[in-house]
PDB file of C-alpha atoms in Angstrom:
ATOM      1  CA  MET S   1      -4.779 -25.356  -4.546  1.00 46.00           C
ATOM      2  CA  THR S   2      -7.695 -25.415  -6.924  1.00 43.00           C
ATOM      3  CA  LYS S   3     -11.012 -25.493  -5.171  1.00 43.00           C
ATOM      4  CA  LEU S   4     -14.054 -27.131  -6.697  1.00 40.00           C
ATOM      5  CA  ARG S   5     -17.546 -26.154  -5.761  1.00 42.00           C
ATOM      6  CA  GLU S   6     -20.715 -27.901  -7.012  1.00 40.00           C
ATOM      7  CA  ARG S   7     -23.393 -25.633  -8.268  1.00 38.00           C
ATOM      8  CA  SER S   8     -26.919 -26.353  -7.091  1.00 38.00           C
ATOM      9  CA  THR S   9     -28.429 -26.147 -10.538  1.00 40.00           C
ATOM     10  CA  ALA S  10     -27.669 -28.912 -13.031  1.00 38.00           C
ATOM     11  CA  SER S  11     -27.618 -28.632 -16.796  1.00 41.00           C
ATOM     12  CA  SER S  12     -26.433 -30.864 -19.607  1.00 41.00           C
ATOM     13  CA  SER S  13     -25.443 -27.998 -21.842  1.00 44.00           C
ATOM     14  CA  SER S  14     -21.921 -26.547 -21.907  1.00 44.00           C
ATOM     15  CA  SER S  15     -20.764 -23.092 -22.789  1.00 45.00           C
ATOM     16  CA  SER S  16     -17.617 -21.002 -22.901  1.00 46.00           C
ATOM     17  CA  PRO S  17     -16.137 -20.261 -19.479  1.00 45.00           C
ATOM     18  CA  SER S  18     -17.078 -16.963 -17.830  1.00 44.00           C
ATOM     19  CA  TYR S  19     -14.961 -15.138 -15.249  1.00 39.00           C
ATOM     20  CA  ARG S  20     -15.870 -13.474 -11.997  1.00 43.00           C
ATOM     21  CA  HIS S  21     -13.947 -12.250  -8.993  1.00 41.00           C
ATOM     22  CA  SER S  22     -14.753 -10.505  -5.728  1.00 41.00           C
ATOM     23  CA  SER S  23     -12.005  -8.093  -4.734  1.00 40.00           C
ATOM     24  CA  SER S  24     -13.448  -7.232  -1.321  1.00 41.00           C
ATOM     25  CA  GLN S  25     -13.482 -10.830  -0.099  1.00 42.00           C
ATOM     26  CA  ALA S  26     -10.804 -12.444  -2.200  1.00 41.00           C
ATOM     27  CA  ARG S  27      -7.972  -9.924  -1.998  1.00 41.00           C
ATOM     28  CA  ARG S  28      -4.949 -11.178  -0.117  1.00 41.00           C
ATOM     29  CA  ALA S  29      -1.502  -9.689   0.453  1.00 40.00           C
ATOM     30  CA  MET S  30       1.920 -11.291   0.371  1.00 39.00           C
ATOM     31  CA  PRO S  31       4.105  -8.433   1.624  1.00 42.00           C
ATOM     32  CA  SER S  32       7.237 -10.541   1.971  1.00 41.00           C
ATOM     33  CA  PHE S  33       7.180 -11.254  -1.774  1.00 37.00           C
ATOM     34  CA  HIS S  34       5.590  -7.952  -2.809  1.00 43.00           C
ATOM     35  CA  GLN S  35       2.801  -9.818  -4.572  1.00 43.00           C
ATOM     36  CA  ILE S  36      -0.939  -9.413  -4.730  1.00 43.00           C
ATOM     37  CA  ALA S  37      -3.163 -12.483  -4.758  1.00 44.00           C
ATOM     38  CA  LEU S  38      -6.611 -12.467  -6.337  1.00 44.00           C
ATOM     39  CA  PHE S  39      -8.988 -15.399  -6.406  1.00 44.00           C
ATOM     40  CA  VAL S  40     -10.808 -15.583  -9.746  1.00 45.00           C
ATOM     41  CA  SER S  41     -13.939 -17.683 -10.087  1.00 48.00           C
ATOM     42  CA  VAL S  42     -14.039 -19.482 -13.443  1.00 49.00           C
ATOM     43  CA  LEU S  43     -17.459 -20.803 -14.443  1.00 53.00           C
ATOM     44  CA  VAL S  44     -16.471 -23.849 -16.506  1.00 52.00           C
ATOM     45  CA  SER S  45     -19.974 -25.204 -16.882  1.00 55.00           C
ATOM     46  CA  SER S  46     -23.358 -24.882 -15.283  1.00 59.00           C
ATOM     47  CA  SER S  47     -22.381 -27.488 -12.711  1.00 60.00           C
ATOM     48  CA  LEU S  48     -18.757 -26.641 -12.040  1.00 60.00           C
ATOM     49  CA  LEU S  49     -17.228 -23.473 -10.627  1.00 53.00           C
ATOM     50  CA  VAL S  50     -13.442 -23.390 -10.316  1.00 50.00           C
ATOM     51  CA  VAL S  51     -11.823 -20.854  -7.985  1.00 47.00           C
ATOM     52  CA  VAL S  52      -8.304 -20.149  -9.202  1.00 44.00           C
ATOM     53  CA  PRO S  53      -5.700 -18.157  -7.224  1.00 47.00           C
ATOM     54  CA  VAL S  54      -3.873 -15.662  -9.405  1.00 42.00           C
ATOM     55  CA  THR S  55      -0.800 -13.775  -8.183  1.00 42.00           C
ATOM     56  CA  ALA S  56       1.002 -10.869  -9.771  1.00 43.00           C
ATOM     57  CA  ASN S  57       4.049  -8.870  -8.854  1.00 46.00           C
ATOM     58  CA  ASN S  58       3.347  -5.433  -7.432  1.00 51.00           C
ATOM     59  CA  PRO S  59       5.906  -3.028  -8.988  1.00 49.00           C
ATOM     60  CA  ASN S  60       5.810  -0.674  -5.995  1.00 54.00           C
ATOM     61  CA  GLY S  61       6.053  -3.388  -3.384  1.00 55.00           C
ATOM     62  CA  GLU S  62       2.851  -2.093  -1.789  1.00 56.00           C
ATOM     63  CA  THR S  63       0.217  -4.143  -0.085  1.00 58.00           C
ATOM     64  CA  PRO S  64      -3.345  -3.708  -1.391  1.00 57.00           C
ATOM     65  CA  TRP S  65      -4.147  -1.445   1.554  1.00 64.00           C
ATOM     66  CA  ALA S  66      -1.128   0.864   1.241  1.00 82.00           C
ATOM     67  CA  LEU S  67      -1.749   4.298   2.731  1.00 94.00           C
ATOM     68  CA  HIS S  68      -0.941   7.808   1.545  1.00 96.00           C
ATOM     69  CA  ASN S  69      -1.357  11.326   2.909  1.00 97.00           C
ATOM     70  CA  ASN S  70      -4.729  11.648   1.192  1.00 95.00           C
ATOM     71  CA  ASN S  71      -6.360   8.602   2.785  1.00 95.00           C
ATOM     72  CA  ILE S  72      -4.743   7.851   6.129  1.00 97.00           C
ATOM     73  CA  GLN S  73      -6.935  10.264   8.105  1.00 96.00           C
ATOM     74  CA  SER S  74     -10.148   8.751   6.763  1.00 96.00           C
ATOM     75  CA  ARG S  75      -8.799   5.250   7.350  1.00 96.00           C
ATOM     76  CA  VAL S  76      -8.179   6.013  11.022  1.00 97.00           C
ATOM     77  CA  GLN S  77     -11.657   7.527  11.350  1.00 96.00           C
ATOM     78  CA  GLN S  78     -13.100   4.402   9.768  1.00 96.00           C
ATOM     79  CA  TYR S  79     -11.104   2.228  12.153  1.00 96.00           C
ATOM     80  CA  MET S  80     -12.293   4.090  15.239  1.00 96.00           C
ATOM     81  CA  LYS S  81     -15.920   3.677  14.151  1.00 96.00           C
ATOM     82  CA  ASP S  82     -15.668  -0.042  13.359  1.00 96.00           C
ATOM     83  CA  PRO S  83     -12.280  -1.666  14.105  1.00 95.00           C
ATOM     84  CA  ASP S  84     -13.339  -5.188  13.137  1.00 95.00           C
ATOM     85  CA  ALA S  85     -14.805  -4.268   9.770  1.00 95.00           C
ATOM     86  CA  THR S  86     -11.828  -2.058   8.951  1.00 94.00           C
ATOM     87  CA  ALA S  87      -9.387  -4.809   9.885  1.00 93.00           C
ATOM     88  CA  GLN S  88     -11.255  -7.294   7.716  1.00 92.00           C
ATOM     89  CA  GLU S  89     -11.117  -4.979   4.727  1.00 90.00           C
ATOM     90  CA  HIS S  90      -7.705  -3.356   5.175  1.00 91.00           C
ATOM     91  CA  GLY S  91      -5.791  -5.540   7.629  1.00 92.00           C
ATOM     92  CA  ALA S  92      -4.985  -5.067  11.313  1.00 94.00           C
ATOM     93  CA  ILE S  93      -3.952  -1.515  12.188  1.00 96.00           C
ATOM     94  CA  ARG S  94      -0.587  -2.737  13.476  1.00 96.00           C
ATOM     95  CA  ASP S  95       0.211  -3.964   9.940  1.00 95.00           C
ATOM     96  CA  TRP S  96      -0.854  -0.922   7.941  1.00 96.00           C
ATOM     97  CA  ASP S  97       1.545   0.081   5.191  1.00 95.00           C
ATOM     98  CA  LEU S  98       2.721   3.674   5.752  1.00 96.00           C
ATOM     99  CA  ARG S  99       5.819   3.654   3.604  1.00 96.00           C
ATOM    100  CA  ASN S 100       4.454   6.448   1.366  1.00 96.00           C
ATOM    101  CA  VAL S 101       3.033   8.624   4.141  1.00 98.00           C
ATOM    102  CA  THR S 102       4.930  11.838   4.892  1.00 98.00           C
ATOM    103  CA  SER S 103       2.532  13.510   7.346  1.00 98.00           C
ATOM    104  CA  LEU S 104       0.894  12.107  10.479  1.00 98.00           C
ATOM    105  CA  ARG S 105      -0.262  15.531  11.636  1.00 98.00           C
ATOM    106  CA  ASN S 106      -3.267  15.329  14.004  1.00 98.00           C
ATOM    107  CA  LEU S 107      -3.729  11.634  13.200  1.00 98.00           C
ATOM    108  CA  PHE S 108      -4.987  10.631  16.663  1.00 98.00           C
ATOM    109  CA  SER S 109      -5.559  14.088  18.134  1.00 98.00           C
ATOM    110  CA  PHE S 110      -8.396  14.335  20.675  1.00 97.00           C
ATOM    111  CA  ASN S 111      -8.893  10.585  20.445  1.00 96.00           C
ATOM    112  CA  GLU S 112      -9.787   9.431  23.937  1.00 95.00           C
ATOM    113  CA  ARG S 113      -9.963   5.705  23.124  1.00 95.00           C
ATOM    114  CA  PHE S 114      -6.953   4.891  20.981  1.00 97.00           C
ATOM    115  CA  ASN S 115      -4.189   2.802  22.563  1.00 98.00           C
ATOM    116  CA  GLU S 116      -3.321   0.230  19.913  1.00 97.00           C
ATOM    117  CA  ASP S 117       0.136  -1.200  19.306  1.00 98.00           C
ATOM    118  CA  ILE S 118       1.493   0.567  16.220  1.00 98.00           C
ATOM    119  CA  SER S 119       5.161  -0.045  16.962  1.00 98.00           C
ATOM    120  CA  ARG S 120       5.596  -1.907  13.654  1.00 97.00           C
ATOM    121  CA  TRP S 121       4.562   1.037  11.495  1.00 98.00           C
ATOM    122  CA  ASN S 122       7.097   2.085   8.899  1.00 97.00           C
ATOM    123  CA  VAL S 123       7.267   5.854   9.430  1.00 98.00           C
ATOM    124  CA  SER S 124      10.644   6.304   7.773  1.00 98.00           C
ATOM    125  CA  ALA S 125       9.235   8.760   5.194  1.00 98.00           C
ATOM    126  CA  VAL S 126       7.322  10.934   7.672  1.00 99.00           C
ATOM    127  CA  THR S 127       8.508  14.520   8.113  1.00 99.00           C
ATOM    128  CA  ASP S 128       5.548  15.934  10.064  1.00 99.00           C
ATOM    129  CA  PHE S 129       4.566  14.335  13.391  1.00 99.00           C
ATOM    130  CA  SER S 130       2.987  17.492  14.800  1.00 99.00           C
ATOM    131  CA  SER S 131      -0.003  17.013  17.120  1.00 98.00           C
ATOM    132  CA  MET S 132      -0.137  13.320  16.231  1.00 99.00           C
ATOM    133  CA  PHE S 133      -1.222  12.243  19.732  1.00 99.00           C
ATOM    134  CA  TRP S 134      -2.473  15.618  20.956  1.00 98.00           C
ATOM    135  CA  ASP S 135      -4.893  14.892  23.812  1.00 98.00           C
ATOM    136  CA  ALA S 136      -4.887  11.167  22.999  1.00 98.00           C
ATOM    137  CA  SER S 137      -5.536  10.625  26.680  1.00 96.00           C
ATOM    138  CA  ARG S 138      -5.219   6.818  26.759  1.00 98.00           C
ATOM    139  CA  PHE S 139      -2.226   6.341  24.503  1.00 98.00           C
ATOM    140  CA  ASP S 140       0.886   4.900  26.161  1.00 98.00           C
ATOM    141  CA  ARG S 141       2.627   2.573  23.729  1.00 98.00           C
ATOM    142  CA  ASN S 142       6.313   1.919  23.090  1.00 98.00           C
ATOM    143  CA  LEU S 143       7.391   3.682  19.885  1.00 98.00           C
ATOM    144  CA  GLY S 144      11.117   3.116  20.286  1.00 98.00           C
ATOM    145  CA  SER S 145      11.381   1.028  17.127  1.00 98.00           C
ATOM    146  CA  TRP S 146      10.154   3.852  14.871  1.00 98.00           C
ATOM    147  CA  ASP S 147      12.593   5.301  12.363  1.00 98.00           C
ATOM    148  CA  VAL S 148      11.976   9.037  12.749  1.00 99.00           C
ATOM    149  CA  SER S 149      15.152  10.095  10.974  1.00 98.00           C
ATOM    150  CA  LYS S 150      13.291  12.258   8.423  1.00 98.00           C
ATOM    151  CA  ALA S 151      11.174  14.055  11.001  1.00 99.00           C
ATOM    152  CA  GLU S 152      11.296  17.854  10.825  1.00 99.00           C
ATOM    153  CA  THR S 153       8.579  18.801  13.293  1.00 99.00           C
ATOM    154  CA  MET S 154       7.359  17.076  16.438  1.00 99.00           C
ATOM    155  CA  ALA S 155       5.511  20.105  17.781  1.00 98.00           C
ATOM    156  CA  CYS S 156       2.825  19.046  20.258  1.00 98.00           C
ATOM    157  CA  MET S 157       3.327  15.429  19.235  1.00 99.00           C
ATOM    158  CA  PHE S 158       2.382  14.069  22.678  1.00 99.00           C
ATOM    159  CA  CYS S 159       0.980  17.190  24.318  1.00 98.00           C
ATOM    160  CA  GLY S 160      -1.988  16.384  26.517  1.00 98.00           C
ATOM    161  CA  ALA S 161      -1.403  12.629  26.210  1.00 98.00           C
ATOM    162  CA  ARG S 162      -1.830  12.289  29.953  1.00 97.00           C
ATOM    163  CA  LYS S 163      -0.815   8.632  30.254  1.00 98.00           C
ATOM    164  CA  PHE S 164       2.116   8.719  27.851  1.00 98.00           C
ATOM    165  CA  LYS S 165       5.360   7.957  29.694  1.00 98.00           C
ATOM    166  CA  GLY S 166       7.612   7.782  26.642  1.00 98.00           C
ATOM    167  CA  GLU S 167       8.767   4.196  27.006  1.00 97.00           C
ATOM    168  CA  GLY S 168      11.358   3.428  24.338  1.00 98.00           C
ATOM    169  CA  LEU S 169      11.957   7.020  23.227  1.00 98.00           C
ATOM    170  CA  GLU S 170      15.585   6.822  24.322  1.00 97.00           C
ATOM    171  CA  GLN S 171      16.070   4.766  21.143  1.00 98.00           C
ATOM    172  CA  TRP S 172      15.415   7.884  19.067  1.00 98.00           C
ATOM    173  CA  SER S 173      18.655   9.436  20.297  1.00 96.00           C
ATOM    174  CA  ASP S 174      20.478   9.409  16.940  1.00 96.00           C
ATOM    175  CA  LYS S 175      17.401   9.832  14.737  1.00 98.00           C
ATOM    176  CA  LEU S 176      16.490  13.453  15.491  1.00 98.00           C
ATOM    177  CA  HIS S 177      19.074  15.316  13.449  1.00 96.00           C
ATOM    178  CA  ASN S 178      16.489  16.883  11.128  1.00 97.00           C
ATOM    179  CA  VAL S 179      14.007  17.959  13.789  1.00 97.00           C
ATOM    180  CA  LYS S 180      13.673  21.729  14.114  1.00 95.00           C
ATOM    181  CA  ASP S 181      10.477  22.155  16.123  1.00 96.00           C
ATOM    182  CA  MET S 182       9.720  20.556  19.512  1.00 96.00           C
ATOM    183  CA  PHE S 183       7.235  23.181  20.671  1.00 95.00           C
ATOM    184  CA  ASN S 184       5.150  21.737  23.534  1.00 96.00           C
ATOM    185  CA  MET S 185       6.166  18.244  22.429  1.00 98.00           C
ATOM    186  CA  PHE S 186       5.485  16.633  25.816  1.00 98.00           C
ATOM    187  CA  GLY S 187       3.417  19.364  27.471  1.00 97.00           C
ATOM    188  CA  GLY S 188       0.869  17.927  29.876  1.00 97.00           C
ATOM    189  CA  SER S 189       1.988  14.341  29.293  1.00 98.00           C
ATOM    190  CA  ASP S 190       3.388  11.887  31.850  1.00 98.00           C
ATOM    191  CA  ILE S 191       6.798  11.783  30.158  1.00 97.00           C
ATOM    192  CA  GLN S 192       9.395  10.036  32.316  1.00 95.00           C
ATOM    193  CA  ALA S 193      11.821   8.654  29.724  1.00 96.00           C
ATOM    194  CA  ASP S 194      15.563   9.174  29.953  1.00 91.00           C
ATOM    195  CA  LEU S 195      16.273  11.458  27.002  1.00 92.00           C
ATOM    196  CA  ARG S 196      19.751  12.587  28.014  1.00 85.00           C
ATOM    197  CA  ASP S 197      21.354  11.134  24.880  1.00 88.00           C
ATOM    198  CA  TRP S 198      18.998  12.761  22.397  1.00 92.00           C
ATOM    199  CA  GLU S 199      20.884  14.615  19.669  1.00 90.00           C
ATOM    200  CA  VAL S 200      18.725  17.686  19.181  1.00 89.00           C
ATOM    201  CA  TYR S 201      21.249  20.200  17.924  1.00 84.00           C
ATOM    202  CA  SER S 202      19.069  21.214  14.959  1.00 89.00           C
ATOM    203  CA  VAL S 203      16.026  22.155  17.049  1.00 89.00           C
ATOM    204  CA  THR S 204      15.245  25.871  17.018  1.00 86.00           C
ATOM    205  CA  ASN S 205      12.017  25.824  19.022  1.00 87.00           C
ATOM    206  CA  PHE S 206      12.006  24.308  22.510  1.00 84.00           C
ATOM    207  CA  ARG S 207       9.189  26.502  23.763  1.00 85.00           C
ATOM    208  CA  GLU S 208       7.072  24.652  26.374  1.00 86.00           C
ATOM    209  CA  THR S 209       8.666  21.310  25.420  1.00 90.00           C
ATOM    210  CA  PHE S 210       8.320  19.908  28.956  1.00 88.00           C
ATOM    211  CA  LYS S 211       5.704  22.310  30.274  1.00 88.00           C
ATOM    212  CA  ASP S 212       3.412  20.890  32.978  1.00 90.00           C
ATOM    213  CA  THR S 213       5.210  17.546  33.261  1.00 91.00           C
ATOM    214  CA  PRO S 214       5.609  17.207  37.059  1.00 88.00           C
ATOM    215  CA  ASN S 215       6.873  13.624  36.809  1.00 91.00           C
ATOM    216  CA  TYR S 216       9.697  14.532  34.460  1.00 89.00           C
ATOM    217  CA  LYS S 217      12.764  14.582  36.687  1.00 82.00           C
ATOM    218  CA  GLN S 218      15.497  13.472  34.326  1.00 80.00           C
ATOM    219  CA  LYS S 219      18.744  15.367  33.939  1.00 71.00           C
ATOM    220  CA  LEU S 220      19.532  16.564  30.452  1.00 72.00           C
ATOM    221  CA  CYS S 221      22.874  17.407  28.923  1.00 67.00           C
ATOM    222  CA  TRP S 222      21.829  18.441  25.462  1.00 74.00           C
ATOM    223  CA  ASN S 223      23.841  20.309  22.898  1.00 72.00           C
ATOM    224  CA  VAL S 224      21.134  22.701  21.800  1.00 69.00           C
ATOM    225  CA  THR S 225      23.068  25.009  19.520  1.00 59.00           C
ATOM    226  CA  PRO S 226      21.480  27.159  18.287  1.00 54.00           C
ATOM    227  CA  VAL S 227      18.319  27.783  20.287  1.00 56.00           C
ATOM    228  CA  ALA S 228      15.863  30.346  18.969  1.00 59.00           C
ATOM    229  CA  HIS S 229      13.007  29.899  21.457  1.00 74.00           C
ATOM    230  CA  ALA S 230      13.030  28.201  24.855  1.00 74.00           C
ATOM    231  CA  VAL S 231      10.407  30.152  26.800  1.00 75.00           C
ATOM    232  CA  ASP S 232       8.646  27.999  29.397  1.00 75.00           C
ATOM    233  CA  MET S 233      10.610  24.951  28.301  1.00 79.00           C
ATOM    234  CA  PHE S 234      10.521  23.421  31.793  1.00 77.00           C
ATOM    235  CA  ASN S 235       7.701  25.465  33.306  1.00 78.00           C
ATOM    236  CA  GLY S 236       5.751  23.185  35.634  1.00 80.00           C
ATOM    237  CA  SER S 237       8.073  20.234  35.131  1.00 81.00           C
ATOM    238  CA  GLY S 238       9.941  18.233  37.746  1.00 78.00           C
ATOM    239  CA  ALA S 239      13.291  18.765  36.016  1.00 68.00           C
ATOM    240  CA  CYS S 240      16.211  19.305  38.357  1.00 50.00           C
ATOM    241  CA  PHE S 241      18.247  22.462  37.841  1.00 49.00           C
ATOM    242  CA  LYS S 242      20.529  22.266  40.857  1.00 43.00           C
ATOM    243  CA  ASP S 243      22.648  19.173  40.310  1.00 42.00           C
ATOM    244  CA  ASP S 244      24.923  18.666  37.334  1.00 42.00           C
ATOM    245  CA  CYS S 245      24.257  20.282  34.005  1.00 43.00           C
ATOM    246  CA  VAL S 246      20.834  20.577  32.512  1.00 45.00           C
ATOM    247  CA  LEU S 247      21.707  22.150  29.197  1.00 48.00           C
ATOM    248  CA  TYR S 248      24.997  23.233  27.781  1.00 39.00           C
ATOM    249  CA  GLU S 249      26.453  25.114  24.849  1.00 38.00           C
ATOM    250  CA  ILE S 250      23.483  27.405  24.506  1.00 42.00           C
ATOM    251  CA  SER S 251      24.675  29.921  21.972  1.00 37.00           C
ATOM    252  CA  VAL S 252      21.837  31.993  20.621  1.00 37.00           C
ATOM    253  CA  GLU S 253      21.593  35.722  20.908  1.00 34.00           C
ATOM    254  CA  ALA S 254      18.458  36.720  22.733  1.00 32.00           C
ATOM    255  CA  GLY S 255      17.334  39.031  25.462  1.00 33.00           C
ATOM    256  CA  CYS S 256      18.631  37.868  28.832  1.00 35.00           C
ATOM    257  CA  SER S 257      18.062  39.921  31.948  1.00 37.00           C
ATOM    258  CA  ALA S 258      20.781  40.139  34.562  1.00 38.00           C
ATOM    259  CA  ALA S 259      18.490  38.361  37.002  1.00 37.00           C
ATOM    260  CA  TRP S 260      18.963  35.144  35.105  1.00 39.00           C
ATOM    261  CA  SER S 261      22.760  35.119  35.332  1.00 40.00           C
ATOM    262  CA  PRO S 262      23.115  33.643  38.861  1.00 39.00           C
ATOM    263  CA  LEU S 263      20.604  30.919  38.083  1.00 38.00           C
ATOM    264  CA  VAL S 264      22.348  30.018  34.862  1.00 40.00           C
ATOM    265  CA  MET S 265      25.787  29.856  36.427  1.00 38.00           C
ATOM    266  CA  SER S 266      24.658  27.944  39.507  1.00 36.00           C
ATOM    267  CA  SER S 267      23.089  25.340  37.267  1.00 40.00           C
ATOM    268  CA  LEU S 268      26.466  24.817  35.582  1.00 37.00           C
ATOM    269  CA  TRP S 269      25.252  25.964  32.210  1.00 41.00           C
ATOM    270  CA  LEU S 270      27.991  26.988  29.823  1.00 39.00           C
ATOM    271  CA  VAL S 271      26.788  30.370  28.641  1.00 38.00           C
ATOM    272  CA  ALA S 272      28.323  32.607  26.023  1.00 37.00           C
ATOM    273  CA  ALA S 273      28.211  36.371  26.170  1.00 36.00           C
ATOM    274  CA  SER S 274      24.989  38.329  25.572  1.00 35.00           C
ATOM    275  CA  LEU S 275      22.995  35.210  25.508  1.00 38.00           C
ATOM    276  CA  VAL S 276      19.758  33.444  25.810  1.00 39.00           C
ATOM    277  CA  VAL S 277      18.112  31.815  28.640  1.00 38.00           C
ATOM    278  CA  SER S 278      14.524  32.837  28.671  1.00 35.00           C
ATOM    279  CA  PHE S 279      13.371  29.785  30.624  1.00 37.00           C
ATOM    280  CA  CYS S 280      10.520  30.297  33.051  1.00 31.00           C
ATOM    281  CA  LEU S 281      10.960  27.709  35.774  1.00 33.00           C
ATOM    282  CA  ALA S 282       8.215  26.331  37.973  1.00 32.00           C
TER     283      ALA S 282
END
């Protein structure tokens, strides 16, 4: 709707209209229609200022505050310094547009205050989640709705996130086919989620994945073929190795001392000849 605003100064003379707009205050987004709205001030005369809304299609379907690999880190830093001002300029953090972001590496690492709801983020293009919440000591949000199907590395993604319990992560079960690195993914966290249905058969690095997670007591029956590294995978965890299977179909050639054989067999692991198992249990 056209808005009219009286100018304080009166004049009887008329002139050609002039145009002004303020992008910082007038910019609006219409993500459902992929449009950008700008409010243009048209000075019709010395006594009349008309503010006209102008919309235009955005060919990329991006909101005005769309993020990319080259600006997301600085945007988060800006948000942590002044959340209100950042939200006013770029929108609430829960609504940020990440569709073009491919790396979230170290995004909230060593951030002791962050615990915002970012469950609505579109992370479907992200391949690198490494160290995203490393030592983010307060973070404990449900991320089950994330589409992580393009993820290739989740190394240290939640390591040191002491309050993170992993609520909702069971929903990632069929979205991990491209992940190859889970090094120390949950190390030192409070992970308690039931991950038994995770399909992690492409992972080649399970080293320290559940290290120092005393509250993790879930049973796993993962097809982990092939495993390249699994040293200290459950070191310091509460994982049970005496009832039912923990892992099966481990089929990677690696050094395996004879001392491990009784443990492996008693845990009902299906082990091929001259195999793996370099786990160091708590």
